[in-house]
Coordinates of C-alpha atoms and ligand atoms in Angstrom, one line a residue:
M1225 CA 127.8 118.9 117.9
N1226 CA 130.8 117.8 115.5
K1227 CA 129.5 117.1 111.8
P1228 CA 127.7 113.4 111.0
C1229 CA 129.8 111.0 109.4
D1230 CA 129.8 110.9 105.7
R1231 CA 130.5 107.5 105.6
C1232 CA 127.2 106.6 107.7
G1233 CA 125.0 109.7 107.9
G1234 CA 125.4 109.5 112.0
V1235 CA 123.4 106.5 112.1
G1236 CA 126.9 104.4 112.9
Y1237 CA 126.2 101.7 110.6
T1238 CA 126.4 100.6 107.1
L1239 CA 124.5 98.9 104.6
G1240 CA 126.0 96.1 101.9
R1241 CA 125.2 92.2 101.5
R1242 CA 127.4 89.9 101.8
G1243 CA 126.3 86.9 99.3
E1244 CA 122.3 86.4 99.1
L1245 CA 122.2 88.5 102.3
A1246 CA 121.8 91.5 103.5
Q1247 CA 124.5 92.7 105.8
A1248 CA 124.8 96.1 108.2
E1249 CA 128.4 96.6 109.6
P1250 CA 129.3 99.0 112.6
C1251 CA 130.1 102.4 111.0
A1252 CA 134.3 102.6 111.1
C1253 CA 133.7 106.5 113.0
Q1254 CA 132.3 103.6 116.1
E1255 CA 135.8 102.1 116.2
A1256 CA 136.7 105.2 118.7
C1257 CA 133.9 106.4 119.7
E1258 CA 133.5 109.6 121.1
R1259 CA 131.7 108.6 124.7
C1260 CA 133.8 106.1 125.2
G1261 CA 136.8 106.4 122.9
G1262 CA 136.0 102.4 121.8
S1263 CA 136.3 101.1 125.6
R1264 CA 132.8 100.2 125.2
Y1265 CA 132.7 101.7 129.0
V1266 CA 131.3 104.9 130.3
F1267 CA 132.2 105.9 133.6
R1268 CA 129.1 107.2 136.4
M1269 CA 129.3 108.9 139.5
E1270 CA 126.8 106.8 142.1
G1271 CA 126.8 108.1 145.2
S1272 CA 130.6 108.2 146.3
Y1273 CA 131.5 105.4 143.9
E1274 CA 132.6 106.2 140.6
V1275 CA 131.3 102.3 138.3
A1276 CA 131.0 101.5 134.6
A1277 CA 128.5 100.9 132.9
P1278 CA 128.4 99.7 128.9
C1279 CA 128.7 103.0 126.3
T1280 CA 125.0 103.4 123.7
C1281 CA 127.4 102.0 121.4
V1282 CA 127.2 98.5 122.6
S1283 CA 123.7 99.0 121.5
L1284 CA 124.3 100.0 118.0
F1285 CA 126.5 96.4 117.9
A1286 CA 124.0 94.6 119.3
R1287 CA 121.6 95.9 117.0
V1288 CA 123.8 95.3 113.7
R1289 CA 124.0 91.8 114.9
L1290 CA 120.1 91.5 114.6
F1291 CA 119.6 92.4 111.3
N1292 CA 122.4 90.5 110.5
D1293 CA 120.2 87.2 111.8
A1294 CA 117.2 88.7 110.2
H1295 CA 118.5 86.9 106.7
I1296 CA 116.8 89.8 104.8
P1297 CA 117.3 89.7 101.5
A1298 CA 120.3 91.9 99.8
G1299 CA 118.2 93.3 97.8
Y1300 CA 116.3 94.9 100.3
A1301 CA 118.8 95.8 102.7
D1302 CA 117.8 99.1 102.6
K1303 CA 113.8 99.0 102.1
S1304 CA 112.0 101.5 104.0
V1305 CA 108.2 101.9 105.2
S1306 CA 108.9 106.0 103.7
S1307 CA 110.7 104.6 100.9
F1308 CA 107.5 102.9 100.1
V1309 CA 105.3 105.8 97.4
H1310 CA 101.9 105.7 95.7
K1311 CA 100.1 108.4 94.2
D1312 CA 97.6 110.5 96.0
P1313 CA 94.1 108.1 96.3
K1314 CA 92.3 110.8 95.8
K1315 CA 93.3 111.7 92.7
V1316 CA 94.5 107.9 91.7
P1317 CA 91.6 106.3 93.2
S1318 CA 94.0 102.2 92.6
E1319 CA 96.5 103.4 94.9
K1320 CA 94.1 103.8 97.7
S1321 CA 95.2 99.9 99.0
L1322 CA 99.2 101.1 98.8
A1323 CA 98.2 104.3 101.0
A1324 CA 96.5 102.5 103.7
A1325 CA 98.4 99.6 103.5
K1326 CA 101.7 102.8 104.1
A1327 CA 99.9 104.1 106.7
R1328 CA 98.8 100.8 108.7
F1329 CA 102.7 99.8 108.3
M1330 CA 104.1 103.1 109.9
K1331 CA 102.0 102.7 112.6
Y1332 CA 102.6 99.9 113.1
Q1333 CA 106.4 99.9 113.2
Q1334 CA 106.1 102.4 115.6
S1335 CA 103.8 101.4 117.9
L1336 CA 104.3 97.6 118.2
D1337 CA 105.3 95.3 121.1
A1338 CA 106.4 92.1 119.5
R1339 CA 105.4 90.6 122.6
D1340 CA 101.5 91.2 122.2
G1341 CA 100.7 92.5 119.4
R1342 CA 99.0 91.0 115.9
G1343 CA 100.8 90.4 112.7
I1344 CA 99.5 91.2 109.3
V1345 CA 99.5 88.7 106.1
L1346 CA 100.0 90.6 102.8
V1347 CA 98.4 89.9 100.2
G1348 CA 98.7 91.0 96.6
P1349 CA 99.5 90.1 92.8
P1350 CA 103.2 90.1 92.1
G1351 CA 105.3 93.4 91.9
V1352 CA 103.2 95.5 94.1
G1353 CA 105.3 96.1 96.7
K1354 CA 105.1 93.2 100.0
T1355 CA 108.3 91.7 100.0
H1356 CA 109.4 95.8 100.6
L1357 CA 107.2 96.7 103.3
L1358 CA 107.9 92.9 105.0
C1359 CA 111.7 94.1 104.8
A1360 CA 110.9 97.7 105.7
L1361 CA 109.8 96.6 108.7
M1362 CA 112.2 94.0 109.6
N1363 CA 115.0 96.4 108.8
Y1364 CA 112.9 99.0 111.5
L1365 CA 112.6 96.5 114.0
T1366 CA 116.0 95.3 114.2
L1367 CA 118.0 98.5 114.0
Q1368 CA 115.5 100.9 115.0
K1369 CA 114.3 98.9 118.2
G1370 CA 116.7 96.2 118.6
V1371 CA 113.8 93.5 118.2
A1372 CA 114.8 90.1 117.3
C1373 CA 113.3 89.0 113.8
R1374 CA 113.7 86.1 110.8
F1375 CA 112.9 86.5 107.3
V1376 CA 112.5 83.3 105.1
D1377 CA 111.2 82.5 102.2
F1378 CA 107.9 80.2 102.0
F1379 CA 109.6 78.4 98.5
E1380 CA 112.9 77.8 100.4
L1381 CA 112.5 76.8 103.8
T1382 CA 109.9 73.5 102.1
G1383 CA 112.9 72.8 99.9
R1384 CA 115.3 72.7 102.6
I1385 CA 112.7 70.5 104.7
R1386 CA 112.7 68.7 101.8
A1387 CA 116.5 67.9 101.6
T1388 CA 116.8 66.5 105.3
F1389 CA 114.5 64.4 104.5
D1390 CA 116.5 63.8 101.5
G1391 CA 118.7 62.7 103.3
K1392 CA 120.6 65.2 101.0
A1393 CA 124.3 66.1 104.0
T1394 CA 123.3 70.0 104.0
G1395 CA 124.3 69.4 107.5
E1396 CA 120.8 70.8 108.6
T1397 CA 117.6 68.6 110.4
E1398 CA 113.9 69.3 110.6
A1399 CA 115.1 70.6 114.7
S1400 CA 118.0 72.7 113.7
L1401 CA 116.0 74.5 110.5
I1402 CA 112.6 75.0 112.4
E1403 CA 113.7 75.2 116.1
P1404 CA 115.3 79.1 115.4
L1405 CA 111.9 80.0 113.5
V1406 CA 109.3 78.8 116.5
Q1407 CA 111.6 81.2 118.8
V1408 CA 112.1 84.2 116.8
P1409 CA 110.4 86.7 118.5
V1410 CA 109.1 88.2 114.8
L1411 CA 108.8 85.7 111.9
A1412 CA 108.1 86.9 108.2
I1413 CA 107.3 84.1 106.1
D1414 CA 107.2 85.8 102.2
D1415 CA 105.8 83.9 99.2
L1416 CA 103.4 81.8 101.2
G1417 CA 102.0 79.0 99.6
K1418 CA 104.6 79.4 96.1
G1419 CA 105.4 75.8 95.1
R1420 CA 104.7 73.0 95.2
G1421 CA 103.8 72.4 99.0
S1422 CA 103.8 68.8 99.4
S1423 CA 101.1 67.8 101.7
W1424 CA 103.9 66.5 104.1
E1425 CA 106.0 70.1 103.9
L1426 CA 102.7 72.2 104.8
T1427 CA 102.6 69.9 107.8
I1428 CA 105.7 71.1 109.1
I1429 CA 105.4 74.5 108.6
D1430 CA 101.1 74.1 110.0
Q1431 CA 103.5 72.5 113.5
L1432 CA 105.8 76.0 113.5
I1433 CA 103.1 78.5 112.6
T1434 CA 101.2 76.2 115.7
R1435 CA 103.7 76.4 117.8
R1436 CA 104.2 80.2 117.1
Y1437 CA 100.3 80.8 118.2
N1438 CA 100.7 78.5 121.3
A1439 CA 103.3 81.2 122.3
G1440 CA 101.9 83.7 120.8
R1441 CA 104.6 85.2 118.9
L1442 CA 104.4 87.5 116.1
L1443 CA 103.6 86.3 112.7
L1444 CA 103.7 88.3 109.4
A1445 CA 103.6 86.7 105.6
S1446 CA 102.9 88.2 102.0
T1447 CA 100.7 85.8 100.0
N1448 CA 100.6 86.5 96.1
Y1449 CA 97.2 83.5 96.9
A1450 CA 94.1 85.4 97.6
P1451 CA 91.7 84.2 100.8
E1452 CA 88.1 82.8 99.5
A1453 CA 86.5 85.3 101.5
L1454 CA 88.9 87.4 103.1
P1455 CA 87.5 88.5 107.0
G1456 CA 85.6 90.7 107.5
G1457 CA 83.5 90.3 104.5
A1458 CA 86.0 92.2 102.6
A1459 CA 85.8 91.8 98.5
P1460 CA 88.2 89.4 96.9
L1461 CA 91.3 91.6 95.5
P1462 CA 89.5 92.8 92.6
S1463 CA 92.7 92.4 89.9
K1464 CA 93.6 88.9 90.1
R1465 CA 97.1 89.3 87.8
G1466 CA 98.4 85.8 86.6
A1467 CA 97.3 82.4 86.3
L1468 CA 96.8 82.2 90.1
K1469 CA 93.6 80.3 90.5
E1470 CA 93.7 78.2 93.4
T1471 CA 92.7 80.6 96.8
L1472 CA 95.2 80.7 99.8
E1473 CA 93.4 78.0 101.7
E1474 CA 93.3 75.6 98.8
R1475 CA 97.7 76.4 99.3
I1476 CA 98.2 76.1 102.5
G1477 CA 95.1 74.3 103.3
D1478 CA 92.1 74.7 106.0
R1479 CA 94.0 74.3 108.8
L1480 CA 97.1 76.4 108.7
Y1481 CA 94.6 79.6 107.2
S1482 CA 92.6 79.5 109.8
R1483 CA 95.5 80.0 112.5
L1484 CA 97.2 82.3 110.4
V1485 CA 93.6 84.4 110.6
E1486 CA 93.5 84.3 114.2
M1487 CA 97.0 85.2 114.9
A1488 CA 97.7 88.3 112.2
D1489 CA 95.3 90.9 110.1
I1490 CA 95.1 89.9 105.9
V1491 CA 96.3 93.8 104.7
T1492 CA 95.8 93.2 100.9
L1493 CA 98.1 95.3 97.8
D1494 CA 96.8 96.4 94.7
G1495 CA 98.4 98.2 92.2
E1496 CA 100.8 98.2 89.3
D1497 CA 103.7 95.3 89.4
R1498 CA 106.3 97.6 90.1
R1499 CA 108.5 95.4 88.1
R1500 CA 107.6 96.6 85.1
S1501 CA 106.9 99.8 85.4
R1502 CA 109.6 102.4 87.1
P1503 CA 107.7 103.7 90.6
A1504 CA 106.7 106.8 89.1
A1505 CA 107.5 109.9 91.2
R1506 CA 104.6 111.6 92.6
Ligands
ATP2506 N1 105.0 101.3 96.6 C1 106.7 101.2 95.9 N2 107.7 102.3 96.8 C2 108.5 101.9 96.3 N3 109.4 100.8 95.5 C3 108.7 99.6 95.4 C4 107.3 100.1 95.5 N4 106.1 98.2 95.2 C5 107.4 98.2 94.8 N5 108.6 98.8 94.7 C6 109.4 97.5 94.7 O1 109.6 97.0 93.1 C7 110.5 95.6 93.4 C8 109.0 95.2 93.9 O2 108.4 94.8 94.7 P1 108.5 93.8 96.0 O3 109.5 92.4 95.8 O4 107.9 94.3 97.4 O5 106.9 93.3 95.4 P2 106.2 91.7 95.6 O6 105.1 92.5 96.5 O7 106.7 91.2 96.9 O8 106.4 90.4 94.4 P3 106.8 89.1 94.7 O9 105.0 89.1 94.6 O10 106.4 88.8 93.4 O11 107.3 88.2 95.4 C9 111.4 96.1 94.9 O12 112.2 97.0 94.3 C10 110.3 96.7 95.3 O13 111.4 97.9 95.9
MG2507 MG1 107.7 89.1 97.4
ZN2508 ZN1 130.3 106.8 110.6
ZN2509 ZN1 131.0 103.7 122.9

């Protein structure tokens, strides 16, 4: 075995940013792949014939493309479920929800069948790692499992929908904006309910989610707004930081909310705001 490449540590790609989005690039070590010498084909014998088959480096390029198409925010390029840390919940009970969420995501990313799985809605106050976990999952699903994913910020999405209505020359139409989000096998909507979310913007998001629901496609989401009643009779979040008096139902409407809980399990996160406190070492 050769020593793993210094630049990529042997994974075959490096992570960086392009503008506001995370960007993966095949590592230079893949240019002259040692299996195919850069031809992207390998030859093997089938009976007495020699046949050409795509080299495994081809799937690496495809996975890098999936990562780039997922539109993960640049600051979250290298988040992983393992880099989500928490204190021992036996010693620090307030970290219990973080430990449970991490265990759940660990299992979820390994066993997920994108065609036949339930989604997750992460509910919690600012800075507890909701976007971290969503991006970690997209990172894993694209680069490790070759599943097409897409990340969108709710506020940005409603803003872009509004711009198509205002007739601003963005080159986008409602269909060009929504269609890829309907079709992608795994969609993550971050910060659900944030911003103005006028009723017609919500109607469009309702259609998006209903179409995914009808097609049985996976939906992940995060939100600061706690549901009025958590499904399963669980108590609402113990700490509601900030002035979020509204419930998730009020923010996104009962119709959309009821779709959401049919498609996804609610997972609550509670704890300190990691943007304020430096992540404590365990
Ligand atoms: N448990 C954790 N372990 C490691 N890093 C964490 C953890 N929780 C949060 N962070 C880091 O803290 C920062 C803020 O977390 P993140 O953006 O995921 O919060 P959030 O829950 O999405 O907040 P908001 O509701 O404001 O969007 C990120 O850099 C994230 O990687
Ligand atoms: Mg967030
Ligand atoms: Zn390399
Ligand atoms: Zn190759």
